[in-house]
CSV table of C-alpha atoms in Angstrom, one decimal:
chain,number,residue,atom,x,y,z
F,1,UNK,CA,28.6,-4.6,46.2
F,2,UNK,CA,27.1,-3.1,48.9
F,3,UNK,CA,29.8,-0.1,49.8
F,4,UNK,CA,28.5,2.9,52.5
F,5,UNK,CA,29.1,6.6,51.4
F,6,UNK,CA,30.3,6.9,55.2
F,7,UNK,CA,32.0,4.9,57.8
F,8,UNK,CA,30.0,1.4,59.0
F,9,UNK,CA,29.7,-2.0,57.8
F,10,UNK,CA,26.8,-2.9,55.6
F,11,UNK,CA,24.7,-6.2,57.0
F,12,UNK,CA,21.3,-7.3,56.8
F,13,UNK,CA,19.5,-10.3,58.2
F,14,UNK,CA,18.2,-13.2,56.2
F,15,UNK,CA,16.2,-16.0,58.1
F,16,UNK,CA,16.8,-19.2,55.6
F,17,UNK,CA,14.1,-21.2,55.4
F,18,UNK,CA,11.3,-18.4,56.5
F,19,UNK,CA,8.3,-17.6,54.9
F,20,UNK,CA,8.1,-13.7,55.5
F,21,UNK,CA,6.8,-10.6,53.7
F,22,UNK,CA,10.1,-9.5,51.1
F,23,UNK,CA,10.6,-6.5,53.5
F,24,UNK,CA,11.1,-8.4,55.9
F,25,UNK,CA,13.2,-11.1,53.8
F,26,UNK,CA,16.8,-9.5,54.3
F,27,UNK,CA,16.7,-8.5,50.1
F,28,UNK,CA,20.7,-8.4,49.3
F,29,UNK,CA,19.8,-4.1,48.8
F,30,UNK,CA,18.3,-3.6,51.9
F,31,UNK,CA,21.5,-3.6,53.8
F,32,UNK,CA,22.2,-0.3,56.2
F,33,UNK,CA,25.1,0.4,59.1
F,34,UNK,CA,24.9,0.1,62.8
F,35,UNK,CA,21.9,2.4,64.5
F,36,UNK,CA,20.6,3.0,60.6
F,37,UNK,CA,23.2,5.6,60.1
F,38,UNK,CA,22.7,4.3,56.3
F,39,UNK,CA,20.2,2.5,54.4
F,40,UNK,CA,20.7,1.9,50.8
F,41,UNK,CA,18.6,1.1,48.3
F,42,UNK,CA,15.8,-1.5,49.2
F,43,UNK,CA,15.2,-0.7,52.6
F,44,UNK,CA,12.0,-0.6,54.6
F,45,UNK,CA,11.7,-1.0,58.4
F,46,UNK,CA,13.9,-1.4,61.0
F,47,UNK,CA,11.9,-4.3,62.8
F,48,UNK,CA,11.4,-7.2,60.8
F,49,UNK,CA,8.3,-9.4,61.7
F,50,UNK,CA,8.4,-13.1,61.0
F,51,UNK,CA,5.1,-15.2,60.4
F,52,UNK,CA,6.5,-18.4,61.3
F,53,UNK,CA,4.3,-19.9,59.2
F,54,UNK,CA,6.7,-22.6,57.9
F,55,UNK,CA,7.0,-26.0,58.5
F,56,UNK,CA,9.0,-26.9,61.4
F,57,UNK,CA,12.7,-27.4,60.7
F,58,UNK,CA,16.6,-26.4,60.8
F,59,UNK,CA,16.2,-22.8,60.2
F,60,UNK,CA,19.1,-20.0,60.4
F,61,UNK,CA,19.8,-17.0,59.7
F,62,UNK,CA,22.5,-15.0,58.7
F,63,UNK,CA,24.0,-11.6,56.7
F,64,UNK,CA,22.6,-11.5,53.2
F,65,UNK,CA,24.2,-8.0,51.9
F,66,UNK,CA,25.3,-7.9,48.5
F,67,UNK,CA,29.1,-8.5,48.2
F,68,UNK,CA,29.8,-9.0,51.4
F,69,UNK,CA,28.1,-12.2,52.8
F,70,UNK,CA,31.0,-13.8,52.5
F,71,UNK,CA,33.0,-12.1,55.1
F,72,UNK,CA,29.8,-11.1,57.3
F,73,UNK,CA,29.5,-14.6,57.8
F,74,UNK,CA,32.9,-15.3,58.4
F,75,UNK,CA,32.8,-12.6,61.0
F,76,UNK,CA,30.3,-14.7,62.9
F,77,UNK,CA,26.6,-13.2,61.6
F,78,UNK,CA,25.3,-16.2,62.0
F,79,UNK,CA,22.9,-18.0,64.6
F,80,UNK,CA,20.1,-21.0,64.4
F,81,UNK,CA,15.9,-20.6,64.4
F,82,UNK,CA,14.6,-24.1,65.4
F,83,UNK,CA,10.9,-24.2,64.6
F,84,UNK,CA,9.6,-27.2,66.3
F,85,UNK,CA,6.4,-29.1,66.4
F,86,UNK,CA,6.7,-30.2,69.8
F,87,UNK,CA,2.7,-32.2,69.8
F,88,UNK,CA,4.1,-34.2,66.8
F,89,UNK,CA,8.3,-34.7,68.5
F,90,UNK,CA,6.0,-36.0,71.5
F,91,UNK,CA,4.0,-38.5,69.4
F,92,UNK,CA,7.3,-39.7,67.6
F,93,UNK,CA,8.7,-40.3,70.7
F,94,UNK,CA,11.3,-37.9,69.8
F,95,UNK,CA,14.0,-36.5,72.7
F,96,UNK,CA,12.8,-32.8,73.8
F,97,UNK,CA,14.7,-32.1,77.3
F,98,UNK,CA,17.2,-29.4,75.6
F,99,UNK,CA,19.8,-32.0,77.8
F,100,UNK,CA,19.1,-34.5,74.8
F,101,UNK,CA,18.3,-32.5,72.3
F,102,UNK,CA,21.1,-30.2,70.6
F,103,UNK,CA,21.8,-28.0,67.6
F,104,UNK,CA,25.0,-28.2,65.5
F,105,UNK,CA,25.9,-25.8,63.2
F,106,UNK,CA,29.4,-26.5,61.5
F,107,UNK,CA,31.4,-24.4,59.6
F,108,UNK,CA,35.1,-24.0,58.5
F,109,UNK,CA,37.7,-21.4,59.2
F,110,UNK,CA,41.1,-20.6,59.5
F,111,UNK,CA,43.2,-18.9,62.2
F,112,UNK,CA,46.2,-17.0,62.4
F,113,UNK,CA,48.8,-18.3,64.9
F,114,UNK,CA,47.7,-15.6,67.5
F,115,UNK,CA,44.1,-17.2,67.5
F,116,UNK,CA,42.8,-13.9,65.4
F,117,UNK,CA,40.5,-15.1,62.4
F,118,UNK,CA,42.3,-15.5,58.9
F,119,UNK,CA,41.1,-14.5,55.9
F,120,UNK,CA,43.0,-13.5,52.3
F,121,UNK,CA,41.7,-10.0,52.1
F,122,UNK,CA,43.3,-10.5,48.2
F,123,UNK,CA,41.0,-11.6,45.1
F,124,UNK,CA,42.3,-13.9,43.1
F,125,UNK,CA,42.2,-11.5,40.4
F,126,UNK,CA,42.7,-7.9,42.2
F,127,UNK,CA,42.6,-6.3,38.1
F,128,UNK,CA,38.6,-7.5,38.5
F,129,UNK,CA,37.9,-6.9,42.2
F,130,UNK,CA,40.4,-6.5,44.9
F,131,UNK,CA,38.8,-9.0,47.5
F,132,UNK,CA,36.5,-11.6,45.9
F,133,UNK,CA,37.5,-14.5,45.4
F,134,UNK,CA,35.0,-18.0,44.1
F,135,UNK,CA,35.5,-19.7,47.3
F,136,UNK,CA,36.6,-19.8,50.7
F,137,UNK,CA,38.0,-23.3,52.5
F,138,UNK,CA,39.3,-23.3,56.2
F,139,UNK,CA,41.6,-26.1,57.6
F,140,UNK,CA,39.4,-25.9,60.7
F,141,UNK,CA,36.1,-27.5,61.1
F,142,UNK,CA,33.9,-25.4,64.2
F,143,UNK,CA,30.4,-26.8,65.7
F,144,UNK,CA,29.0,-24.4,67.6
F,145,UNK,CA,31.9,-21.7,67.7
F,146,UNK,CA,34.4,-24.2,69.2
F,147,UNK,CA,37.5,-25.9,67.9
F,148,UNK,CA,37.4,-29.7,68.5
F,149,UNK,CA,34.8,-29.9,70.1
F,150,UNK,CA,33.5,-32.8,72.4
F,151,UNK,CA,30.1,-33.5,73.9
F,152,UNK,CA,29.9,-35.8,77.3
F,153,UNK,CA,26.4,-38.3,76.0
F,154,UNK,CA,24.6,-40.8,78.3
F,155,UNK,CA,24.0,-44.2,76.5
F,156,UNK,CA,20.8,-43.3,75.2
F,157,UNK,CA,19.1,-41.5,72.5
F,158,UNK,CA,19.8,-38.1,71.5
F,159,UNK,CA,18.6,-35.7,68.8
F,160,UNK,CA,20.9,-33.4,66.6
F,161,UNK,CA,20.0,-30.1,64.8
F,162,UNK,CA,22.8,-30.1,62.2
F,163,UNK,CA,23.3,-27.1,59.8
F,164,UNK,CA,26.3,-26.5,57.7
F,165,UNK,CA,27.0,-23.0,57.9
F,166,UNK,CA,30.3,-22.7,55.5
F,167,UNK,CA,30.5,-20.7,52.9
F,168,UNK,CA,31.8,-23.1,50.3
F,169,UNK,CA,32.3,-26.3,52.6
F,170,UNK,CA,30.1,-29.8,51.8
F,171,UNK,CA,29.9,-31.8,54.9
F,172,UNK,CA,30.1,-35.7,54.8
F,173,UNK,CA,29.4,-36.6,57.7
F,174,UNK,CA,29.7,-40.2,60.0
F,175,UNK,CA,30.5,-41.5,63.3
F,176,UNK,CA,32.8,-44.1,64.0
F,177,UNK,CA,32.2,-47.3,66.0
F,178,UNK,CA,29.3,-48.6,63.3
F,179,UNK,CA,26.9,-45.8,64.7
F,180,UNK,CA,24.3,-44.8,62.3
F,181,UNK,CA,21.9,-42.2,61.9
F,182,UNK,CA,18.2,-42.1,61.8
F,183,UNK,CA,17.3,-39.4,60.2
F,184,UNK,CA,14.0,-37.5,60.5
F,185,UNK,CA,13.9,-34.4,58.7
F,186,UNK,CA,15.5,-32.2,56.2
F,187,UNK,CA,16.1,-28.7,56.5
F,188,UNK,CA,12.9,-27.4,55.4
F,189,UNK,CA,10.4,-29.8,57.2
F,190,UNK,CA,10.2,-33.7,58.6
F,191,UNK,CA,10.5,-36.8,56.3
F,192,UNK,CA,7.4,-38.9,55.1
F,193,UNK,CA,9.1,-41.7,57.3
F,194,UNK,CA,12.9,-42.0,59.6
F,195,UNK,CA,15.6,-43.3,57.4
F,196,UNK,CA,18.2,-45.4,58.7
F,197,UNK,CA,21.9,-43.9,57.3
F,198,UNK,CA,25.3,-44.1,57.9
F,199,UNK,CA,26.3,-40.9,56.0
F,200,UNK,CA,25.2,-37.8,55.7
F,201,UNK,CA,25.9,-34.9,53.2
F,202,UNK,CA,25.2,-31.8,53.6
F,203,UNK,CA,25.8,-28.8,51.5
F,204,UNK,CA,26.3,-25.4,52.5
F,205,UNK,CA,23.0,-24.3,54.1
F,206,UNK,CA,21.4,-27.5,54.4
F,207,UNK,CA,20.4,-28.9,57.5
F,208,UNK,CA,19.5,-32.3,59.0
F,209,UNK,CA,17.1,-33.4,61.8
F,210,UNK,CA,18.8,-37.0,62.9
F,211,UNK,CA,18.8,-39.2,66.0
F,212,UNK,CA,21.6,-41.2,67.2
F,213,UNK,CA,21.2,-43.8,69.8
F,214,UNK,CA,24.5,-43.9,72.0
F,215,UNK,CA,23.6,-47.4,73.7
F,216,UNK,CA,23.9,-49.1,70.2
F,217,UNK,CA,28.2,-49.0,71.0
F,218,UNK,CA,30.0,-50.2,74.0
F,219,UNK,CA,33.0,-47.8,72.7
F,220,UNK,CA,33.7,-44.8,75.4
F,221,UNK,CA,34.2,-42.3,72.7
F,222,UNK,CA,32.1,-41.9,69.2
F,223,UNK,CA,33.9,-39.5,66.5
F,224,UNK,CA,31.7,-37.6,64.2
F,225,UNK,CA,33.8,-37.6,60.9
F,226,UNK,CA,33.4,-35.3,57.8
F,227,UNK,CA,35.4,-36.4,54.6
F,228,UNK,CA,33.9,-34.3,51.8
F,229,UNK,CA,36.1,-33.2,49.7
F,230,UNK,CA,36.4,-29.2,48.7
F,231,UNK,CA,35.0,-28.2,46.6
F,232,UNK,CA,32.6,-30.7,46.1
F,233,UNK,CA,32.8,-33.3,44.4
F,234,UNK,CA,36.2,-32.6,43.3
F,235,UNK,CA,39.3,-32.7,45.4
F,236,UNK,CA,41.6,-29.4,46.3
F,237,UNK,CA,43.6,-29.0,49.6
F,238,UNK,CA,43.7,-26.0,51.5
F,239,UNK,CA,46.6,-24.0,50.8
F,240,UNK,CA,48.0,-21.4,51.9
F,241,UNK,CA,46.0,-18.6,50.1
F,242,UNK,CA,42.9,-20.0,51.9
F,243,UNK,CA,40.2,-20.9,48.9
F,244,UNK,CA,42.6,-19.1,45.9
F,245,UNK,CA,41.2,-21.4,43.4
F,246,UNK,CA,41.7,-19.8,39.9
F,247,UNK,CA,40.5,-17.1,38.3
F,248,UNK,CA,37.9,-15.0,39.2
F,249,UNK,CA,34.5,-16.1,37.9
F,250,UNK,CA,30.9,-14.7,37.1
F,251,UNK,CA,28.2,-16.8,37.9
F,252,UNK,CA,25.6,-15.9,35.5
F,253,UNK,CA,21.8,-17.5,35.4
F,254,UNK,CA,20.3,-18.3,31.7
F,255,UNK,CA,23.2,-15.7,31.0
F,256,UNK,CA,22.3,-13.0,33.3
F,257,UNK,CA,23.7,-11.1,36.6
F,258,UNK,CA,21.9,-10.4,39.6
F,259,UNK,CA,21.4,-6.8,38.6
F,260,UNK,CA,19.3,-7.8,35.5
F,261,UNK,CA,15.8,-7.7,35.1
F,262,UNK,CA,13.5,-9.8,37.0
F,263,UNK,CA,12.7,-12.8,35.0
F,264,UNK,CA,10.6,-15.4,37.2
F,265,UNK,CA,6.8,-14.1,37.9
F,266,UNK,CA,5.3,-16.7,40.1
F,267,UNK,CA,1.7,-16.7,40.9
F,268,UNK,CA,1.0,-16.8,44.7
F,269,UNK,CA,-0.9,-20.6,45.3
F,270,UNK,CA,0.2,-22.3,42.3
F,271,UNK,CA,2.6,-25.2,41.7
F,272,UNK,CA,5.8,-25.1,38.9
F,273,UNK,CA,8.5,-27.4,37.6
F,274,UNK,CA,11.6,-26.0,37.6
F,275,UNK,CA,14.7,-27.3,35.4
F,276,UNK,CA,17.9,-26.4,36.9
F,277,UNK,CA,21.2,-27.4,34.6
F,278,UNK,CA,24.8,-27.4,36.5
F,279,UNK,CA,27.0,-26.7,33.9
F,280,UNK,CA,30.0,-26.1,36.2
F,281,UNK,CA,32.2,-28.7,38.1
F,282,UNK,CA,31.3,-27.7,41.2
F,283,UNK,CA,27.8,-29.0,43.1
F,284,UNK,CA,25.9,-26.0,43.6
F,285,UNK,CA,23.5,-25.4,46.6
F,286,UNK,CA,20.3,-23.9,44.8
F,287,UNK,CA,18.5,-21.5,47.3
F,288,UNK,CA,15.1,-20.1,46.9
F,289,UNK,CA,13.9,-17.6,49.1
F,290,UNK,CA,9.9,-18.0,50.4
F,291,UNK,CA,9.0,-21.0,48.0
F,292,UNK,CA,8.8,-24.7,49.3
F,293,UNK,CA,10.7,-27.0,47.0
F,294,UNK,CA,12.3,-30.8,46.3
F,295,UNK,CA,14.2,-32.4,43.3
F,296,UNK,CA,11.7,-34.5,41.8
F,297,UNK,CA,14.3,-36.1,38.7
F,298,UNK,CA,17.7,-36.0,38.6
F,299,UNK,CA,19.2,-37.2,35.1
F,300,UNK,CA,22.6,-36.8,33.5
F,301,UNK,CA,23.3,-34.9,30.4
F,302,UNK,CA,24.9,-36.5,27.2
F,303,UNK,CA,27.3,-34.9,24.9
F,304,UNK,CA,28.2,-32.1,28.2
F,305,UNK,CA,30.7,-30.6,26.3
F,306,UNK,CA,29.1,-29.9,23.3
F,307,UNK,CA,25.7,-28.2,25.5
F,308,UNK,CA,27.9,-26.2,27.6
F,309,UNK,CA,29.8,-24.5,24.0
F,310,UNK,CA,26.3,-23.9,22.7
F,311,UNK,CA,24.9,-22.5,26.3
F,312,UNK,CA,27.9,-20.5,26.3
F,313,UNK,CA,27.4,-19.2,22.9
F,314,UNK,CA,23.1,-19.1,23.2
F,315,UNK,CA,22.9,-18.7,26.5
F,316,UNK,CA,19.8,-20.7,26.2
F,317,UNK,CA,19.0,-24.5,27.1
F,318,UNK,CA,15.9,-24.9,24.4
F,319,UNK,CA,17.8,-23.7,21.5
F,320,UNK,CA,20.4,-26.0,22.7
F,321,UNK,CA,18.4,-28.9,22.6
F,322,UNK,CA,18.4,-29.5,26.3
F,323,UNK,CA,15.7,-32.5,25.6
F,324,UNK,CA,18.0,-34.4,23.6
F,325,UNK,CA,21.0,-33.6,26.0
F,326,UNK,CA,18.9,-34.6,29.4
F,327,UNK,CA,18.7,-38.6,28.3
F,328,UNK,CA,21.5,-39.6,30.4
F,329,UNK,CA,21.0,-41.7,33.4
F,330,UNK,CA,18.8,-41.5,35.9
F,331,UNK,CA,19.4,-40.4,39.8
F,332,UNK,CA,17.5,-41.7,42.3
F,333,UNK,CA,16.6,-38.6,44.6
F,334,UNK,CA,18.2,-39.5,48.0
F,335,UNK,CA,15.3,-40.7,50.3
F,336,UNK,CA,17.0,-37.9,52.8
F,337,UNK,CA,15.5,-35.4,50.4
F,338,UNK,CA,12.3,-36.5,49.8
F,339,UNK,CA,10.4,-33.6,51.5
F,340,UNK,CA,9.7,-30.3,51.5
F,341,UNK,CA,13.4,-27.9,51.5
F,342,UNK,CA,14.8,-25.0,50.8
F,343,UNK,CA,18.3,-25.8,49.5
F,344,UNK,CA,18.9,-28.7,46.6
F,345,UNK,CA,22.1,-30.1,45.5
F,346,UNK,CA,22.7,-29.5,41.6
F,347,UNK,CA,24.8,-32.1,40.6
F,348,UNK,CA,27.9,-31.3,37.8
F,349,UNK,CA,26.4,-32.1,34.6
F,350,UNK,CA,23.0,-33.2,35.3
F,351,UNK,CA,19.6,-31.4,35.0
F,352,UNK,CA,17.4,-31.5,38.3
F,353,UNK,CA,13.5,-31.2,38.4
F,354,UNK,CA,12.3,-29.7,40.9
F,355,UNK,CA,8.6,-29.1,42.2
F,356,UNK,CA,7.8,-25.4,44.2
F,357,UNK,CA,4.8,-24.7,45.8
F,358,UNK,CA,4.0,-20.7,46.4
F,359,UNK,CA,1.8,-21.5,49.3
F,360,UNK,CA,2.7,-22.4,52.6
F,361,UNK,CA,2.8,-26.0,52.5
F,362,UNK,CA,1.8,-27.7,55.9
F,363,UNK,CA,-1.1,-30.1,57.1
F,364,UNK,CA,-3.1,-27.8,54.7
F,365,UNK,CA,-2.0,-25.4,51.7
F,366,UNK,CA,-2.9,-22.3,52.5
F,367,UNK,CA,-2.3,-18.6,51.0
F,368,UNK,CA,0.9,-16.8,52.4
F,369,UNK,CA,-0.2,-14.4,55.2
F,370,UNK,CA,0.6,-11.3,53.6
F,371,UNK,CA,1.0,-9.9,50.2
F,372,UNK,CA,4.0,-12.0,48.4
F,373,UNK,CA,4.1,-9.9,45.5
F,374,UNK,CA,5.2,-6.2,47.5
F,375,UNK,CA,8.4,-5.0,46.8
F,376,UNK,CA,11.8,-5.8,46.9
F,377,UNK,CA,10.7,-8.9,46.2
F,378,UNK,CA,12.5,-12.3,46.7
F,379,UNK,CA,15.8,-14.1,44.9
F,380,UNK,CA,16.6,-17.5,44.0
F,381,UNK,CA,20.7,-17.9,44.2
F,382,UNK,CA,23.7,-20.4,44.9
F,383,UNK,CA,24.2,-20.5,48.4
F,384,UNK,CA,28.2,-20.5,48.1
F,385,UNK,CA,28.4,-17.2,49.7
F,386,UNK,CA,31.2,-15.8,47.7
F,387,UNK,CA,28.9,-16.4,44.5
C-alpha cells in the first residue's frame, strides 16, 4: 500500500485505454504527494507525455496508486479522454456539434445526510487491514457528478460517450418507451458494423460509444434505467456498511500477488492467446495496460468444483486438467465486443480466450512509438478498484 513517510496523499494518474511509454503509464509505485514532496519507488518524471497513438475511443483516466485507488477514486480523481476520429464520425454520419454529442460517465456513491461523501473507513476484517474492504456499492447512481440527473434532447439523434466509472458497480443499462440503442463502438475502438440493442452492460471501466434517436418516441420524457445487480451477476443490497461483503479476500493470479515476480514477457509486434479462468462468483473486469485485446471463446467449465479444490491446492490450471474441465458450453462473444478493448468481462466459471496484439492496432499495425520494454513496466489486473 502506498503509505508516505510524511504528510500528503499518495496519487498517480493512469489514462485507461492509452498506449504510452510505462513511465508515463501511472505504474501503481510511481505514486508521490502534491508538488513532488514524495516520490516513492517507481517514479520518473513529473510530465507525462501521451502518444495518442490508440484507436479512437471512451478513454479515462484516473488514480492508479497501490492501495488506495479505491478511495482516490471515490474522492473524485477521475475525468474522460475522448479520442475521436472526426474524418470517419463525418463519413458515418455521426452527430459531432458537442450540443448532440455528450460523454456520460456513471458511477455510484453514497452520502451522508449533510451531503458530505460516505464511505466505511472500517475493513471488513480490521485484524488483516484496517480499511480494505473487497468491494464498495453506493445507493446512488451519479452521471457526470450529479445526482438524478436530467438532460433537455431535441427529437433527433444524439450520440453518448458512456463509461462506468464505479469501483465495483456493473451497469445494465436501458431506456424506457421502447428506445433502443445503436451502438457503435466499445471502449477501446469502433465496431466492425452499428448494432441495434436494447441493453447495455457495462462493467466497471468499460465504455460504450452508442446513438439514440429521440424522434423514434412520442413520450415527453425517456428514462435511462440500470438494473444490474451487485455484485455481478449475483444479487446483494446495499446495506448499511456500504459494500461490507464478507471476509477480507486476496486476489491472487496463477497463485501469486502483485508484489511477485514478473511472469508475462511479451514481445513487442507479436500476437498471443490468452486463457483467463474466473474461478470466483463474481464477473471480473480484466484490464490490461498498453496491449489491444478481445475475447475470442468463451466456454463454461465442467466439474467447477472439483478444478477450483485442485487450483487451490496446485495453483496451476494444466496440472489441473483445464482441457478436460473447459468442454462446457459455448458463449457466443456479444457482437458489442467484437473489437479491439481494453477491459473483458470474465464470466464466473468459464474460461475466456482472448487475442492481444503488442502493436498498435489501427488502419495499419505498426511498432509502439517508443521503447515498450523500459522500466516500471506495465500490469494486467481486475479493474474492481478495491482488488
Amino acid at each position: 500500500m502506498a503509505i508516505p513517510k510524511n504528510e500528503g496523499v499518495p496519487t498517480v494518474v493512469h489514462l485507461r485505454g492509452g498506449i504510452n511509454p510505462s513511465q508515463s503509464d501511472g505504474h501503481a509505485l510511481a505514486w508521490f504527494t502534491a508538488n513532488f514532496a514524495e516520490m516513492r519507488p517507481t517514479w520518473t518524471q513529473q510530465t507525462y507525455t501521451y502518444p495518442n497513438t490508440q484507436h479512437a475511443g471512451n478513454l479515462w483516466y484516473h488514480d492508479h496508486a497501490v492501495g488506495l485507488t479505491r478511495v482516490n477514486l471515490l474522492a473524485g480523481l477521475i475525468a474522460p479522454y475522448i479520442r475521436r476520429n472526426v474524418s470517419l464520425d463525418a463519413r458515418l454520419n455521426l452527430p459531432l456539434d458537442p450540443v448532440f454529442d455528450w460523454v456520460l460517465m456513471i458511477f455510484d456513491r453514497s452520502f451522508n445526510a449533510d451531503g458530505s461523501l460516505y464511505i466505511n473507513a472500517i475493513g471488513d476484517n480490521p485484524t488483516i487491514h484496517p480499511q480494505w474492504q473487497p468491494e464498495y456499492f453506493g445507493d446512488t447512481v451519479i452521471v457526470n457528478d450529479k445526482a438524478w440527473p436530467y438532460l433537455q434532447v431535441q427529437r433527433r439523434r444524439y450520440r453518448f460517450h458512456i463509461i462506468n466509472t464505479s469501483n465495483a458497480k456493473y451497469c445494465h443499462l436501458s431506456l424506457t418507451n421502447n428506445l433502443t440503442f445503436t451502438q457503435i463502438g466499445s471502449d477501446g475502438s469502433y465496431l466492425p458494423n452499428p448494432v441495434g440493442t436494447q441493453t447495455i452492460l457495462l462493467s466497471p471501466a468499460e465504455g460504450a460509444y452508442v446513438v439514440v434517436d429521440f424522434s423514434m418516441t412520442a413520450a415527453n420524457e425517456t428514462v435511462l434505467t440500470d438494473d444490474a445487480a451487485y455484485p455481478y451477476p449475483s444479487s446483494n443490497p446495499v446495506d448499511q456498511l456500504n459494500g461490507k461483503t464478507g471476509i477480507s479476500t486476496y486476489l491472487y493470479i496463477n497463485g501469486l500477488r502483485f508484489e511477485d515476480l514478473v511472469t508475462e514477457t511479451p514481445r513487442v509486434g507479436t500476437t498471443e492467446i490468452w486463457e483467463v479462468i474466473n474461478l470466483t462468483g463474481d464477473n471480473h473486469p480484466f484490464h490490461m495496460h498498453l496491449a489491444a485485446f478481445q475475447a475470442v471463446k468463451i466456454q463454461q467449465l465442467v466439474d467447477l468444483a472439483g478444478f477450483t479444490s485442485c487450483v487451490t491446492r496446485l495453483n496451476n490450471a494444466i496440472s489441473c486438467n483445464i482441457t478436460g474441465h473447459a468442454t462446457g458450453l459455448l458463449v457466443d462473444v456479444p457482437l458489442t465486443e467484437r473489437t479491439w478493448k481494453n477491459g473483458v468481462k470474465i464470466a464466473p466459471g468459464y474460461k475466456t480466450t482472448l487475442m492481444v496484439q503488442f502493436f498498435v492496432v489501427d488502419n495499419a499495425y505498426s511498432p509502439y512509438p517508443f521503447n515498450a520494454t523500459a522500466e516500471p513496466a506495465y500490469v494486467y489486473h481486475c479493474h474492481v478498484s478495491s482488488a
